[in-house]
Amino acid sequence: MLGYGMTNQSTDFETKLDRLAAIAVRHGVNLQPGQELLINAPVTAVDLVRAVARHAYRAGARNVLPQFADQELSRIQLENGPDASFDYAPAWRFEAVEKAIAGGAALLSIAGANPNLLAGCDPAKIARMQTAQAMAARGLSALVGGFAVNWSIIPFADPAWARAVFPNAAPEAAVSLLWDAIFAATRTDVADPAANWRDHAASLAARTAMLNEKRFSALHFSGPGTDLHVGLLPGHVWIGGAADSRTGIRCLPNIPTEEVFTMPHRDQVSGTVRASKPLSYAGTLIEGIEVRFESGRIVQADARTGTDVFRNLIATDEGASRLGEVALVPDASPISQSGLLFQNTLFDENAASHIAIGRALAVNAPGGRTEGLEGANNSLIHVDWMIGSAEIDVEGIRSDGVAEPVMRQGAFV
Amino acid sequence: MLGYGMTNQSTDFETKLDRLAAIAVRHGVNLQPGQELLINAPVTAVDLVRAVARHAYRAGARNVLPQFADQELSRIQLENGPDASFDYAPAWRFEAVEKAIAGGAALLSIAGANPNLLAGCDPAKIARMQTAQAMAARGLSALVGGFAVNWSIIPFADPAWARAVFPNAAPEAAVSLLWDAIFAATRTDVADPAANWRDHAASLAARTAMLNEKRFSALHFSGPGTDLHVGLLPGHVWIGGAADSRTGIRCLPNIPTEEVFTMPHRDQVSGTVRASKPLSYAGTLIEGIEVRFESGRIVQADARTGTDVFRNLIATDEGASRLGEVALVPDASPISQSGLLFQNTLFDENAASHIAIGRALAVNAPGGRTEGLEGANNSLIHVDWMIGSAEIDVEGIRSDGVAEPVMRQGAFV
């Protein structure tokens, strides 16, 4: 693959990029004629944004408006900004997007963060910036989490991300290798992507239907370094693959997606858990996380690298040290089988069962709303981290206390 | 210059880019500690944006937020968008910036449009898109035109723009040549840019003081194809170089700037005028404009290329066929002397005397406000085009009817 010819690559590449754009518009966002489309994208993703815009306008978009960002500016701010700048994020910016959503706009995020962006920066300042950002985006996060409109996230092979995933490859080769992995994971590479996505969404739907029928009161994760009991909220809803917006549009919020997930009870998590993959958060790689829960709360947290960033993260607010999501992903997931460590949540969370600290998601709540819901966690943050692997077993605890095997050595039973 | 060594170029180039960024922050915007800075920039200008962000944070910026745009999306929309998309532009986007301005944010625009971007596209659709955009941006335009905050525009050598200015150079060489021209015009190239800008602003201030003292009732432009009488608004104010925001911050709204300008009377323009340079508007090059005015209004308009785009432009609304600005620039201006046709208003309007159709500017009004001001033109648009050259004479008509020479063959008398 390193010898990939440039001419072949570019023809082939452009076709695949165009297919990824088509999947994003038709299946990811499922853009409706007359809808406005907002795109959050890194400046490096301009070619993919153009391809998406072409498909969106052909699908009848009223308007396509990218909101490009340059991730390097966070480092520039950390290195040059006055102290007061770390506690400020412009709320007017997020309120504008809320207004667009109120007008029916669909959202597409293009994700390709550099996992090492802020390596070496002051963890305390990073935490203040993250908190300010999360505060300013609170209203928007609630709208997105509550599926006020149809939205989706798709990946993009940012050069800095590619270097992190393929540190031994030459820069261009690393980008090419990451694109190959992206096209495979997003099912862009198959003969009929539309049919493939339909089948895949149906199999995730069958899995959620089975789990919703079980009505487990808890899940028990066990394996090396892990003995974790996760109580599930009474009336919890398992979700996977497609989701319906409140405006009645079925979208695929994550591309790729391999997970089924539901809502833990904020007070009923106990035991120890060891992360099975590093967590990339706020431009920092947090490796070797080990955590102990008591009555739903993290009471001890260690990591091999990035400890300060992780401890600041769980100290963001009261809910940041409690769980808002638990998700099951088989080790047979194509992303896991690729053997790659993506250092990007959109991929790694679809390669392994995981938990998320912070805010619970309204889609997992009985009735689709978390407001005033006993046992639903709330926080400014929602951060997934991976705990599953081929060495982990999962049992479902029935209301009569009997344990039923759900996953054995990373595979659904 | 085509043989410019790459290593030298990059060291030298980065130093100059950094100086341009410093000039933009310190002299252009004159950013105050604690101010928020919004940057409008093409995605291609990310390196300049980063340099500006560094200087802005060091100057104490509360926050630096770039709003990147990709100009190619206009063409993509024109070629793929549904008909209804051409009459829509998202107002919520501009209202968000108005909110930021209300909170005291400063603005910096980075300009580098491709003058041929929309060549061959349907002029009627272009006009509808321009109108929708201008309608949505109306409130913001009024705030910016009224200097509600400190703002500035600086140039950037976009590759497509460079190709248009230097069509015979290789692509990289064209960019390099355009940067050289930009660094020269923006006085980045001199030993002490700060002192140079201070002196230059002082000489423009002296020129406006002289013209403000004269209190001419009209200007008369004459030369090949031009015999134009431009009545000036009673109480008109000449402005040039620096401007003061309503918040009391002195900024340089255009970098480069060589013009002094004031407000014509909307009903008192008559005669014929021939453009001395092509006008780049809405991604279309309009060449050989010839126009006749009667009682302030354009009654006949022709052009050698882009006629439809120009005629649609002056048909935008009632004020679009009347003047909102008249400006004097000596042919000795360094930009004119460069001999280059930049096809970009920020440069070309500083190489030749010009007029602007459309909205009059509050800074040129007695009392600084155009609302309800008799004789002040209003429109959704404000578009400058060049009518001066070494062949054009300008006379000032005194209130007693006597003509006094102001410029002879393009030079101030």
mmCIF file of N, CA and C in Angstrom, chain A residues 279-334:
data_model
loop_
_atom_site.group_PDB
_atom_site.id
_atom_site.type_symbol
_atom_site.label_atom_id
_atom_site.label_comp_id
_atom_site.label_asym_id
_atom_site.label_seq_id
_atom_site.Cartn_x
_atom_site.Cartn_y
_atom_site.Cartn_z
ATOM 1 N N LEU A 279 -7.218 7.046 25.715
ATOM 2 C CA LEU A 279 -8.268 8.009 25.420
ATOM 3 C C LEU A 279 -7.610 9.292 24.914
ATOM 4 N N SER A 280 -8.042 9.753 23.732
ATOM 5 C CA SER A 280 -7.556 11.040 23.243
ATOM 6 C C SER A 280 -8.575 12.092 23.640
ATOM 7 N N TYR A 281 -8.167 13.011 24.505
ATOM 8 C CA TYR A 281 -9.091 14.047 24.959
ATOM 9 C C TYR A 281 -8.370 15.387 25.006
ATOM 10 N N ALA A 282 -8.995 16.408 24.434
ATOM 11 C CA ALA A 282 -8.457 17.768 24.477
ATOM 12 C C ALA A 282 -7.001 17.807 24.034
ATOM 13 N N GLY A 283 -6.711 17.118 22.930
ATOM 14 C CA GLY A 283 -5.363 17.177 22.369
ATOM 15 C C GLY A 283 -4.310 16.484 23.198
ATOM 16 N N THR A 284 -4.754 15.601 24.100
ATOM 17 C CA THR A 284 -3.817 14.913 24.981
ATOM 18 C C THR A 284 -4.145 13.425 24.969
ATOM 19 N N LEU A 285 -3.130 12.571 24.921
ATOM 20 C CA LEU A 285 -3.357 11.139 24.952
ATOM 21 C C LEU A 285 -3.269 10.655 26.403
ATOM 22 N N ILE A 286 -4.381 10.077 26.874
ATOM 23 C CA ILE A 286 -4.421 9.582 28.250
ATOM 24 C C ILE A 286 -4.344 8.065 28.179
ATOM 25 N N GLU A 287 -3.221 7.510 28.672
ATOM 26 C CA GLU A 287 -2.979 6.072 28.527
ATOM 27 C C GLU A 287 -3.051 5.372 29.879
ATOM 28 N N GLY A 288 -3.553 4.124 29.837
ATOM 29 C CA GLY A 288 -3.540 3.279 31.034
ATOM 30 C C GLY A 288 -4.445 3.765 32.153
ATOM 31 N N ILE A 289 -5.630 4.206 31.815
ATOM 32 C CA ILE A 289 -6.568 4.667 32.851
ATOM 33 C C ILE A 289 -6.998 3.485 33.732
ATOM 34 N N GLU A 290 -6.978 3.696 35.041
ATOM 35 C CA GLU A 290 -7.551 2.728 35.984
ATOM 36 C C GLU A 290 -8.389 3.494 36.988
ATOM 37 N N VAL A 291 -9.612 3.026 37.192
ATOM 38 C CA VAL A 291 -10.570 3.816 37.952
ATOM 39 C C VAL A 291 -11.343 2.924 38.908
ATOM 40 N N ARG A 292 -11.705 3.483 40.063
ATOM 41 C CA ARG A 292 -12.595 2.757 40.980
ATOM 42 C C ARG A 292 -13.839 3.582 41.255
ATOM 43 N N PHE A 293 -14.998 2.932 41.117
ATOM 44 C CA PHE A 293 -16.293 3.576 41.378
ATOM 45 C C PHE A 293 -16.858 3.118 42.706
ATOM 46 N N GLU A 294 -17.519 4.042 43.409
ATOM 47 C CA GLU A 294 -18.325 3.698 44.581
ATOM 48 C C GLU A 294 -19.630 4.465 44.490
ATOM 49 N N SER A 295 -20.739 3.769 44.624
ATOM 50 C CA SER A 295 -22.072 4.402 44.559
ATOM 51 C C SER A 295 -22.185 5.327 43.357
ATOM 52 N N GLY A 296 -21.630 4.907 42.240
ATOM 53 C CA GLY A 296 -21.778 5.657 40.986
ATOM 54 C C GLY A 296 -20.669 6.647 40.720
ATOM 55 N N ARG A 297 -19.857 6.973 41.742
ATOM 56 C CA ARG A 297 -18.880 8.034 41.610
ATOM 57 C C ARG A 297 -17.456 7.470 41.519
ATOM 58 N N ILE A 298 -16.625 8.095 40.677
ATOM 59 C CA ILE A 298 -15.218 7.713 40.627
ATOM 60 C C ILE A 298 -14.553 8.217 41.902
ATOM 61 N N VAL A 299 -14.007 7.282 42.682
ATOM 62 C CA VAL A 299 -13.365 7.684 43.940
ATOM 63 C C VAL A 299 -11.843 7.572 43.843
ATOM 64 N N GLN A 300 -11.376 6.918 42.786
ATOM 65 C CA GLN A 300 -9.936 6.853 42.569
ATOM 66 C C GLN A 300 -9.678 6.772 41.073
ATOM 67 N N ALA A 301 -8.725 7.588 40.591
ATOM 68 C CA ALA A 301 -8.448 7.617 39.148
ATOM 69 C C ALA A 301 -6.951 7.731 38.929
ATOM 70 N N ASP A 302 -6.400 6.812 38.157
ATOM 71 C CA ASP A 302 -4.980 6.867 37.819
ATOM 72 C C ASP A 302 -4.818 6.645 36.317
ATOM 73 N N ALA A 303 -3.685 7.082 35.798
ATOM 74 C CA ALA A 303 -3.370 6.837 34.388
ATOM 75 C C ALA A 303 -1.861 6.841 34.251
ATOM 76 N N ARG A 304 -1.372 6.203 33.182
ATOM 77 C CA ARG A 304 0.075 6.134 32.984
ATOM 78 C C ARG A 304 0.586 7.449 32.393
ATOM 79 N N THR A 305 -0.187 8.031 31.451
ATOM 80 C CA THR A 305 0.135 9.371 30.926
ATOM 81 C C THR A 305 -1.141 10.207 30.924
ATOM 82 N N GLY A 306 -1.000 11.512 31.033
ATOM 83 C CA GLY A 306 -2.152 12.413 30.969
ATOM 84 C C GLY A 306 -3.020 12.381 32.218
ATOM 85 N N THR A 307 -2.447 11.908 33.344
ATOM 86 C CA THR A 307 -3.235 11.798 34.579
ATOM 87 C C THR A 307 -3.901 13.109 34.954
ATOM 88 N N ASP A 308 -3.139 14.201 34.883
ATOM 89 C CA ASP A 308 -3.691 15.500 35.295
ATOM 90 C C ASP A 308 -4.883 15.891 34.420
ATOM 91 N N VAL A 309 -4.736 15.682 33.103
ATOM 92 C CA VAL A 309 -5.835 16.038 32.200
ATOM 93 C C VAL A 309 -7.063 15.199 32.547
ATOM 94 N N PHE A 310 -6.860 13.901 32.840
ATOM 95 C CA PHE A 310 -7.996 13.038 33.175
ATOM 96 C C PHE A 310 -8.619 13.455 34.506
ATOM 97 N N ARG A 311 -7.784 13.733 35.501
ATOM 98 C CA ARG A 311 -8.336 14.124 36.814
ATOM 99 C C ARG A 311 -9.074 15.461 36.725
ATOM 100 N N ASN A 312 -8.529 16.407 35.927
ATOM 101 C CA ASN A 312 -9.240 17.677 35.722
ATOM 102 C C ASN A 312 -10.575 17.439 35.024
ATOM 103 N N LEU A 313 -10.560 16.508 34.082
ATOM 104 C CA LEU A 313 -11.777 16.208 33.333
ATOM 105 C C LEU A 313 -12.883 15.714 34.256
ATOM 106 N N ILE A 314 -12.571 14.756 35.117
ATOM 107 C CA ILE A 314 -13.620 14.202 35.979
ATOM 108 C C ILE A 314 -13.976 15.161 37.111
ATOM 109 N N ALA A 315 -13.180 16.239 37.268
ATOM 110 C CA ALA A 315 -13.502 17.252 38.284
ATOM 111 C C ALA A 315 -14.262 18.427 37.682
ATOM 112 N N THR A 316 -14.630 18.344 36.401
ATOM 113 C CA THR A 316 -15.309 19.463 35.746
ATOM 114 C C THR A 316 -16.537 19.906 36.538
ATOM 115 N N ASP A 317 -17.345 18.924 36.930
ATOM 116 C CA ASP A 317 -18.523 19.225 37.761
ATOM 117 C C ASP A 317 -18.931 17.934 38.447
ATOM 118 N N GLU A 318 -19.996 17.950 39.219
ATOM 119 C CA GLU A 318 -20.377 16.781 40.019
ATOM 120 C C GLU A 318 -20.633 15.567 39.120
ATOM 121 N N GLY A 319 -21.294 15.790 37.978
ATOM 122 C CA GLY A 319 -21.646 14.675 37.094
ATOM 123 C C GLY A 319 -20.498 14.134 36.271
ATOM 124 N N ALA A 320 -19.377 14.842 36.274
ATOM 125 C CA ALA A 320 -18.258 14.424 35.419
ATOM 126 C C ALA A 320 -17.552 13.185 35.950
ATOM 127 N N SER A 321 -17.795 12.805 37.204
ATOM 128 C CA SER A 321 -17.175 11.604 37.758
ATOM 129 C C SER A 321 -18.189 10.452 37.833
ATOM 130 N N ARG A 322 -19.319 10.605 37.114
ATOM 131 C CA ARG A 322 -20.334 9.549 37.083
ATOM 132 C C ARG A 322 -20.625 9.179 35.632
ATOM 133 N N LEU A 323 -21.289 8.046 35.437
ATOM 134 C CA LEU A 323 -21.499 7.571 34.070
ATOM 135 C C LEU A 323 -22.795 8.096 33.443
ATOM 136 N N GLY A 324 -22.717 8.381 32.139
ATOM 137 C CA GLY A 324 -23.878 8.805 31.363
ATOM 138 C C GLY A 324 -24.202 7.841 30.236
ATOM 139 N N GLU A 325 -23.329 6.861 30.010
ATOM 140 C CA GLU A 325 -23.560 5.919 28.900
ATOM 141 C C GLU A 325 -22.778 4.648 29.152
ATOM 142 N N VAL A 326 -23.361 3.529 28.726
ATOM 143 C CA VAL A 326 -22.614 2.279 28.651
ATOM 144 C C VAL A 326 -22.929 1.667 27.290
ATOM 145 N N ALA A 327 -21.895 1.161 26.600
ATOM 146 C CA ALA A 327 -22.071 0.698 25.225
ATOM 147 C C ALA A 327 -21.373 -0.634 25.001
ATOM 148 N N LEU A 328 -21.991 -1.475 24.195
ATOM 149 C CA LEU A 328 -21.427 -2.787 23.880
ATOM 150 C C LEU A 328 -21.025 -2.837 22.412
ATOM 151 N N VAL A 329 -19.792 -3.276 22.184
ATOM 152 C CA VAL A 329 -19.263 -3.418 20.820
ATOM 153 C C VAL A 329 -18.512 -4.743 20.767
ATOM 154 N N PRO A 330 -18.825 -5.609 19.822
ATOM 155 C CA PRO A 330 -18.103 -6.885 19.761
ATOM 156 C C PRO A 330 -16.667 -6.686 19.277
ATOM 157 N N ASP A 331 -15.787 -7.523 19.773
ATOM 158 C CA ASP A 331 -14.395 -7.455 19.318
ATOM 159 C C ASP A 331 -14.290 -7.800 17.830
ATOM 160 N N ALA A 332 -15.317 -8.446 17.275
ATOM 161 C CA ALA A 332 -15.326 -8.769 15.845
ATOM 162 C C ALA A 332 -15.624 -7.539 14.989
ATOM 163 N N SER A 333 -15.932 -6.400 15.594
ATOM 164 C CA SER A 333 -16.163 -5.162 14.836
ATOM 165 C C SER A 333 -15.017 -4.943 13.856
ATOM 166 N N PRO A 334 -15.335 -4.591 12.607
ATOM 167 C CA PRO A 334 -14.255 -4.412 11.611
ATOM 168 C C PRO A 334 -13.207 -3.398 12.065
#
